[in-house]
CSV table of C-alpha atoms in Angstrom, one decimal:
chain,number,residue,atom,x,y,z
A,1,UNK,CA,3.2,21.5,18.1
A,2,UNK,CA,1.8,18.1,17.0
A,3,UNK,CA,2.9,18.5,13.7
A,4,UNK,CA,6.5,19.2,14.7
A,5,UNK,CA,5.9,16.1,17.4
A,6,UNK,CA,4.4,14.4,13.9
A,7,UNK,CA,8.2,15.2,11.8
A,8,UNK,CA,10.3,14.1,14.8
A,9,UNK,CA,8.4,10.8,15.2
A,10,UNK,CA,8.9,10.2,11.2
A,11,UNK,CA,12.3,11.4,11.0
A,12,UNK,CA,13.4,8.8,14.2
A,13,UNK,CA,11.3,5.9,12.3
A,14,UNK,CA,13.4,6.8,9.3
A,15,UNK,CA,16.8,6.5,11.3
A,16,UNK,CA,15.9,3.0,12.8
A,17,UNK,CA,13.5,1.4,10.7
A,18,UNK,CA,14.3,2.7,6.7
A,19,UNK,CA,10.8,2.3,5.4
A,20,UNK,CA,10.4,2.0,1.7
A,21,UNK,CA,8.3,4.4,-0.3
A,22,UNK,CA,4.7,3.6,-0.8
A,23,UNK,CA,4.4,6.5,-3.0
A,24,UNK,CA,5.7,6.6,-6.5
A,25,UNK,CA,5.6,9.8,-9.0
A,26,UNK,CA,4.7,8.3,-12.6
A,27,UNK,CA,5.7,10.4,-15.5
A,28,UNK,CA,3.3,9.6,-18.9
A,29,UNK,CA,5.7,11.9,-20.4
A,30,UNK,CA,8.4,14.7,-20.1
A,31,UNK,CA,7.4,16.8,-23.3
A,32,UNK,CA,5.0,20.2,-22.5
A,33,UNK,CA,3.3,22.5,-24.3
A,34,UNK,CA,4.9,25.7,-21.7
A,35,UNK,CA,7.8,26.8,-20.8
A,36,UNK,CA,7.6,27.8,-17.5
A,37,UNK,CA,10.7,30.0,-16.1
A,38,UNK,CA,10.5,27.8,-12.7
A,39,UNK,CA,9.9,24.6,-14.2
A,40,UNK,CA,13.2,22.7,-13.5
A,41,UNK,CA,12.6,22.4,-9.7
A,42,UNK,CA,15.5,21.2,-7.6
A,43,UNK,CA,18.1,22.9,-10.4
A,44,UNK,CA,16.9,26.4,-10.2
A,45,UNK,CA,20.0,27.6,-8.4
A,46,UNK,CA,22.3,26.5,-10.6
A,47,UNK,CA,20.2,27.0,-13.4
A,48,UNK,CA,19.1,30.9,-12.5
A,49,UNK,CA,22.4,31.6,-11.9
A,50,UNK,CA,23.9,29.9,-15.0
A,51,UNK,CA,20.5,31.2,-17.9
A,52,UNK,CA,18.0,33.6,-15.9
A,53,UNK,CA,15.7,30.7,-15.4
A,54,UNK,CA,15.0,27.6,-14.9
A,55,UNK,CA,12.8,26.5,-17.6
A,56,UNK,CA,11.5,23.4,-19.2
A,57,UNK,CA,13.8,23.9,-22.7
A,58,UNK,CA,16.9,23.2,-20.4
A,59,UNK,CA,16.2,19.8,-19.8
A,60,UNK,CA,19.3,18.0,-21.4
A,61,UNK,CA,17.2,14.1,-21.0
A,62,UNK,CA,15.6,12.8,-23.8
A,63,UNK,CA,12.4,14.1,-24.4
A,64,UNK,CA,9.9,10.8,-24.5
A,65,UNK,CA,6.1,9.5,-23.4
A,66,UNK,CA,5.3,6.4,-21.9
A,67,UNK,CA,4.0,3.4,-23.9
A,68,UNK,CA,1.5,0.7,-23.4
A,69,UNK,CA,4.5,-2.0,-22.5
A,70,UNK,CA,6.6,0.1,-20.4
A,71,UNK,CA,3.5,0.9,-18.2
A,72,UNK,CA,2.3,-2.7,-18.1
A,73,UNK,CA,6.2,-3.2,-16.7
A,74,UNK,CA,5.6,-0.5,-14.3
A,75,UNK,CA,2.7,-1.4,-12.8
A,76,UNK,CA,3.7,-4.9,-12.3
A,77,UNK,CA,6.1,-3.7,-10.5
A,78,UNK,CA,4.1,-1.1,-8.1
A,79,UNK,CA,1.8,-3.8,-7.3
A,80,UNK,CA,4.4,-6.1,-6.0
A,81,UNK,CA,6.7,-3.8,-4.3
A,82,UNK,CA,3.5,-2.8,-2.1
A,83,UNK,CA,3.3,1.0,-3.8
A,84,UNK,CA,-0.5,2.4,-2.6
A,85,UNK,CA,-0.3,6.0,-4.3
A,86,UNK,CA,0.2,6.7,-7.3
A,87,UNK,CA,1.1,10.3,-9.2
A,88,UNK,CA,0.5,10.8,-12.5
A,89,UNK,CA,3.1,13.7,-13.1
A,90,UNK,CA,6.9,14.5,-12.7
A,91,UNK,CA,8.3,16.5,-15.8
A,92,UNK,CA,5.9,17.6,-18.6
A,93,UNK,CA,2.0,17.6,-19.1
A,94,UNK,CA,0.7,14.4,-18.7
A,95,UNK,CA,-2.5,14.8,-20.3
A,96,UNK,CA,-0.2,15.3,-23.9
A,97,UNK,CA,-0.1,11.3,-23.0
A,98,UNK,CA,-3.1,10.1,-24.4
A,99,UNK,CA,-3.1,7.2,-22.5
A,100,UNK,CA,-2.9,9.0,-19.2
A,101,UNK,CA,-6.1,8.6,-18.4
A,102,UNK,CA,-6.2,4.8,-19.2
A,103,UNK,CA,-3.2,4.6,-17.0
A,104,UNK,CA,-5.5,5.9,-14.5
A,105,UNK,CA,-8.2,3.9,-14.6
A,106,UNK,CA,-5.8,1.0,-14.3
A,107,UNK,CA,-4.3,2.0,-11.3
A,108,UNK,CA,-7.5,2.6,-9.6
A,109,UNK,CA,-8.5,-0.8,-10.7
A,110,UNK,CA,-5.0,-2.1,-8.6
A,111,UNK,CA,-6.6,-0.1,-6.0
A,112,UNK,CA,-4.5,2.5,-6.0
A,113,UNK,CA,-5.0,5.9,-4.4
A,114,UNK,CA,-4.2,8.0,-7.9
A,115,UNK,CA,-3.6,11.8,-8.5
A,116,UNK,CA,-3.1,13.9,-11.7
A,117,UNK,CA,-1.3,17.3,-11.8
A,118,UNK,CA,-1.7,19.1,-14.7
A,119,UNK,CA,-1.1,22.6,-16.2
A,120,UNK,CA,-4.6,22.4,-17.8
A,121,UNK,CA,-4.2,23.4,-21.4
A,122,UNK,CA,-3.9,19.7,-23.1
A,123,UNK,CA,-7.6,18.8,-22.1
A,124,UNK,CA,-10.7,18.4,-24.1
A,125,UNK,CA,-13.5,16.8,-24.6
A,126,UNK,CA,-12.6,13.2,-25.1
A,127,UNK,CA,-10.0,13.3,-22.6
A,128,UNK,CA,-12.0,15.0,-19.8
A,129,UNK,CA,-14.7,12.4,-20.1
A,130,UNK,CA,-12.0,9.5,-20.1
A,131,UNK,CA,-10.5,11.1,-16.5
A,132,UNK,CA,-13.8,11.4,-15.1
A,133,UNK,CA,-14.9,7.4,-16.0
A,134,UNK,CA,-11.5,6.3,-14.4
A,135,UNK,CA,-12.9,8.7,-11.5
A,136,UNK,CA,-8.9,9.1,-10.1
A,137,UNK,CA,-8.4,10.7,-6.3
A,138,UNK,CA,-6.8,13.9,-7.1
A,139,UNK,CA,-6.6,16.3,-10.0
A,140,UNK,CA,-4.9,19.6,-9.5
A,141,UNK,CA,-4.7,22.1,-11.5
A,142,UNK,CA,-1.5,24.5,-11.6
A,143,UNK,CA,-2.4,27.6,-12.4
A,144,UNK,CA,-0.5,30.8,-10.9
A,145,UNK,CA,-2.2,34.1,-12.0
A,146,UNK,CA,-6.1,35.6,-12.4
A,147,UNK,CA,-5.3,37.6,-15.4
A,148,UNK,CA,-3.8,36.9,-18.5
A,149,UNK,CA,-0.9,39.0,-17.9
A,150,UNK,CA,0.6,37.5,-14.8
A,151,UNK,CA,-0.5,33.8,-16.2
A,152,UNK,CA,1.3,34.3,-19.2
A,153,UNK,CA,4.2,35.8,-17.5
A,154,UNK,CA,4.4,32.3,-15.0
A,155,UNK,CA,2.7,29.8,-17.6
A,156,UNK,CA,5.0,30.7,-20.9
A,157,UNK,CA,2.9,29.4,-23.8
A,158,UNK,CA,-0.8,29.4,-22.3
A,159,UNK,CA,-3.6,31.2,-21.5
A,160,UNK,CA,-5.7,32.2,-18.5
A,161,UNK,CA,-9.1,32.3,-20.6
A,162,UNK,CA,-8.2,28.4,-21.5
A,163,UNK,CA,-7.0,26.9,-18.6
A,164,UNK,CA,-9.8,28.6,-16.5
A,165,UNK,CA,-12.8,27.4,-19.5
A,166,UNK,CA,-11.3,23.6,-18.9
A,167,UNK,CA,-11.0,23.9,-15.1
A,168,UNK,CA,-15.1,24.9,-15.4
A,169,UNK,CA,-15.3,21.9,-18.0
A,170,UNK,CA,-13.9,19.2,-15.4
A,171,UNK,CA,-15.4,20.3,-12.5
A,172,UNK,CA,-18.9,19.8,-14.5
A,173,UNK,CA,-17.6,16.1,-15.9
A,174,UNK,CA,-16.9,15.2,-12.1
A,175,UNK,CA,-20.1,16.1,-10.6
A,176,UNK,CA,-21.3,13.0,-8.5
A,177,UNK,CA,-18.3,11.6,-8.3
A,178,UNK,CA,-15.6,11.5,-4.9
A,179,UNK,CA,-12.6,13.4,-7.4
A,180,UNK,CA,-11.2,15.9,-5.5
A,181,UNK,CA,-10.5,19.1,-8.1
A,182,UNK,CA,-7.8,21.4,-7.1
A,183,UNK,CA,-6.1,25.2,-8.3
A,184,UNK,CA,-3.4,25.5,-7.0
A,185,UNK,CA,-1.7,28.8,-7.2
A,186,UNK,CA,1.7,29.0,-6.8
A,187,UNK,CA,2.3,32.8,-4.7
A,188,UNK,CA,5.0,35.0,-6.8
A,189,UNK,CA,5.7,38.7,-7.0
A,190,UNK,CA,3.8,39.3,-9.8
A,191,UNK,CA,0.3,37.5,-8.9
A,192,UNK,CA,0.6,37.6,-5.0
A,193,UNK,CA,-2.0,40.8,-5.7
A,194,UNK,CA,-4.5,38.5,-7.5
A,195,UNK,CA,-5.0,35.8,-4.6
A,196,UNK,CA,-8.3,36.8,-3.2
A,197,UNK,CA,-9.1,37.3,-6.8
A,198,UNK,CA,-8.4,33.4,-7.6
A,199,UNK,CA,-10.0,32.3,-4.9
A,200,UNK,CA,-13.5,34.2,-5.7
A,201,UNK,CA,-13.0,32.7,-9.0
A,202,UNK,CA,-12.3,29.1,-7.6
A,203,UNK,CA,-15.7,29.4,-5.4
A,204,UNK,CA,-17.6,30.4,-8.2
A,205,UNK,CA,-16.9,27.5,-10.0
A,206,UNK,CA,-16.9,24.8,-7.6
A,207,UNK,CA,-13.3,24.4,-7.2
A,208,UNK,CA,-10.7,23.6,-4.3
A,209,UNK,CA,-7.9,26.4,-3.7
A,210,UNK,CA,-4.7,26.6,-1.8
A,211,UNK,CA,-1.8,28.5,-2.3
A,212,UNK,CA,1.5,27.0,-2.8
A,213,UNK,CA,4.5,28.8,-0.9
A,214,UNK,CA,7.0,29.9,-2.9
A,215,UNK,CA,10.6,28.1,-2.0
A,216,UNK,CA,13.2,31.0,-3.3
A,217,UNK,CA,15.4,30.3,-6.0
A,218,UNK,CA,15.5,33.5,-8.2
A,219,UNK,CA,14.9,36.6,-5.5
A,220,UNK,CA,13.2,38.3,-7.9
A,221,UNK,CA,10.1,35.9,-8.3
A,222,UNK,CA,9.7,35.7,-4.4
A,223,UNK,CA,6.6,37.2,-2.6
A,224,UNK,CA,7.3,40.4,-0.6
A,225,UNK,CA,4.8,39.0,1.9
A,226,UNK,CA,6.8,36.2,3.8
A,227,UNK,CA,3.8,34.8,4.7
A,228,UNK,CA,3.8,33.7,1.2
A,229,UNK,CA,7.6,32.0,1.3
A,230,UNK,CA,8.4,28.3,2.3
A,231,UNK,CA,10.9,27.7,4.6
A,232,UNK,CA,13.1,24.6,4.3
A,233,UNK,CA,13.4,21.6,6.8
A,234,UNK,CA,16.3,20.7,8.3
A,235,UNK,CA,18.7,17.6,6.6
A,236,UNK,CA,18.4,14.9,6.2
A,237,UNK,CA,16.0,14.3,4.1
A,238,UNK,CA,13.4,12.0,4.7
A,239,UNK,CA,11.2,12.0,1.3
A,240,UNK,CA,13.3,9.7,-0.1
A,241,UNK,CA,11.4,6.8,2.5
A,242,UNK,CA,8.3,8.0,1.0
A,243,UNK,CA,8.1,8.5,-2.4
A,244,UNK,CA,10.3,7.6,-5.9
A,245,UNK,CA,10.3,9.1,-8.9
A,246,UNK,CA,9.7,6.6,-12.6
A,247,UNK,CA,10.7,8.9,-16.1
A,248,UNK,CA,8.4,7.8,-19.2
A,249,UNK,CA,11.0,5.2,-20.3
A,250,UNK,CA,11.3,3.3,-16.8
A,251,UNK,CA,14.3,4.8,-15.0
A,252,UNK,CA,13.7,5.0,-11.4
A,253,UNK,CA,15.1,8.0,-9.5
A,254,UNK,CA,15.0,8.4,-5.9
A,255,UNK,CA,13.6,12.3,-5.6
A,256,UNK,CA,10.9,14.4,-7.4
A,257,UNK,CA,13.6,16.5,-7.6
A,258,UNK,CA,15.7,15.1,-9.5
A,259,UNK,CA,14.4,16.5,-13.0
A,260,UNK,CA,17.4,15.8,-15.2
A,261,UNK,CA,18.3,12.3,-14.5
A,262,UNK,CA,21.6,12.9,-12.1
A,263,UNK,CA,20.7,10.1,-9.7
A,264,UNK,CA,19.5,7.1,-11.9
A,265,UNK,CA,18.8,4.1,-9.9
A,266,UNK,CA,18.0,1.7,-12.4
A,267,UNK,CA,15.7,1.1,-15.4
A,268,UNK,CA,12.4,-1.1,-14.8
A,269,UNK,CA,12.9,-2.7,-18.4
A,270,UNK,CA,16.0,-4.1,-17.2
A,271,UNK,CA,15.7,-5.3,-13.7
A,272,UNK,CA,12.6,-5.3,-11.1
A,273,UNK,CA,11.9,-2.4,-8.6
A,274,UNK,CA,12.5,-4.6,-5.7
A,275,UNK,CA,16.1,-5.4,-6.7
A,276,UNK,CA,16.7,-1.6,-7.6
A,277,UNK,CA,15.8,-0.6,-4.2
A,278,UNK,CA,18.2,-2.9,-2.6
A,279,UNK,CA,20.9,-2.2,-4.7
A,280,UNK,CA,24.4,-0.9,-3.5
A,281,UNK,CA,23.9,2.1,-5.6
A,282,UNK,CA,20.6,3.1,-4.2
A,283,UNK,CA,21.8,2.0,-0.3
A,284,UNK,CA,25.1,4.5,-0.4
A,285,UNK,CA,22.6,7.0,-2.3
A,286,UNK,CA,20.1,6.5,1.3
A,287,UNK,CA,23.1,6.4,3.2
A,288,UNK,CA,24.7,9.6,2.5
A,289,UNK,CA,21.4,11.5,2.6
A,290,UNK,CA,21.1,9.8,6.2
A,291,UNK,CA,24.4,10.5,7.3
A,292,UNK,CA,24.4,14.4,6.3
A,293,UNK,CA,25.1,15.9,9.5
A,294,UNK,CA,27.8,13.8,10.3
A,295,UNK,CA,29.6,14.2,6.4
A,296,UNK,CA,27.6,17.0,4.6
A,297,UNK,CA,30.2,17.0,2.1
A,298,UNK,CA,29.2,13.8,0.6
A,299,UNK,CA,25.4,15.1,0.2
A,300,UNK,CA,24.3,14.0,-3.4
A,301,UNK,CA,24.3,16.4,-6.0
A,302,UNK,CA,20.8,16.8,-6.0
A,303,UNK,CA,20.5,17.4,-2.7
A,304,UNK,CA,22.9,20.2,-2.8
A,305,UNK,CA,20.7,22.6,-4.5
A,306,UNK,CA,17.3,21.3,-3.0
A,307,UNK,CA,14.7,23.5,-1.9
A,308,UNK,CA,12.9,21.5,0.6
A,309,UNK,CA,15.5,20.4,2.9
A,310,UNK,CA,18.7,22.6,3.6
């Protein structure tokens, strides 16, 4: 009851008052070493239907990681549009970044709340010791399986044995310190068996775990326990007040969802966050997402396949 009470009160604020996001998802890079069937979140539905999946080889943007002067841009730019949280992740594995966790530690020094989600197979030993002396707020780990065969089947191009050896490796690099280390397992048909399983595993090694609902795309990947399936909010949307999305190369997009670059607000190299934000493009973006129930047919495209808010 209070959380409902909790979305009403936000979703009213967001009529009136149009708060800006304090949260921003940072993407070191777009390239991974998987290929995940689900990857392309917020195109699955058009994708499934078009190729069978939804994977991370159907991206049509330019593959790309984040350099040392388009960072410095960035962060100027977080710092002064008032941006507290910070997300080390979109598209790709962030730790192929080398300088992911020196972005990190910079961040935190900005006093920024920072998270890194990862699909664990990019770490090792000089990079694991790096995260742990920027000591960041959050690393999660996606993994979705307790065997090789259903990991492989969800994670194309890794292994079980691996991800679970490094999840052991940075839970030991992170003792004393106030990281919280997360496995997050997303709940599909072909794993939903191996969830007690995971978490046994997770409490043996000293690590958080939480299912993720599954939001149904391709019926056949669903969970035949519905306690296992997302349900969708009703539009409109109000993530967009709360968090942005920033590719490798500085383009700023209003929704995680947007994978593939169909709502490009702006690029940071060219012209300041602030300025984006109150840009005509961005306002009739906001203003059509607010406006959905009275004229859903001018939702955005990449609302119109989204599998948070329907």
């Amino acid at each position: 009851m209070m959380s409902r009470l909790r979305k009403i009160l936000w979703q009213l604020r967001c009529k009136f008052f149009h708060p800006r996001p304090h949260r921003v998802i940072l993407e070191p890079t777009n390239r991974c070493n998987l290929n995940c069937p689900f990857c392309m979140v917020g195109m699955q539905n058009k994708l499934v239907e078009k190729h069978g999946n939804a994977a991370h080889n159907l991206m049509s943007r330019p593959m790309g990681t984040m350099d040392e002067e388009t960072f410095a841009t960035v962060r100027k730019n977080l710092l002064a549009f008032g941006v507290n949280h910070v997300l080390l992740h979109f598209q790709g594995e962030p730790m192929l970044n080398t300088l992911t966790p020196s972005f990190a530690r910079r961040l935190k020094e900005d006093g920024m709340t920072v998270g890194v989600f990862t699909n664990g197979q990019a770490f090792n030993d000089q990079n694991i010791a790096d995260l742990a002396e920027a000591e960041l707020d959050l690393i999660r780990f996606s993994v979705d399986g307790a065997a090789e065969d259903s990991y492989r089947q969800n994670r194309v191009g890794g292994t079980f044995a691996k991800v679970f050896e490094n999840m052991q490796k940075v839970v030991a690099a992170h003792q004393g310190k106030h990281t919280r280390i997360e496995w997050q397992f997303l709940a599909l048909r072909n794993n939903e068996h191996e969830i007690e399983q995971a978490e046994k595993l997770a409490a043996e090694i000293g690590i958080n775990f939480f299912v993720k609902k599954f939001r149904e795309t391709d019926p056949e990947l669903a969970p035949e326990n519905p306690a296992y399936r997302s349900q969708a909010f009703t539009k409109p949307c109000t993530d967009i007040y709360v968090q942005l999305g920033i590719y490798w190369n500085g383009d700023v997009v209003p929704c995680c969802y947007d994978v593939d670059g169909a709502e490009i607000m702006g690029n940071l190299l060219e012209s300041d966050l602030q300025s984006i934000w109150n840009s005509e493009k961005y306002r009739d973006f906001r203003r059509r997402v607010d406006q959905y129930q009275q004229h859903p047919e001018n939702d955005p495209c990449i609302c119109e396949t989204c599998l948070r808010w329907s």
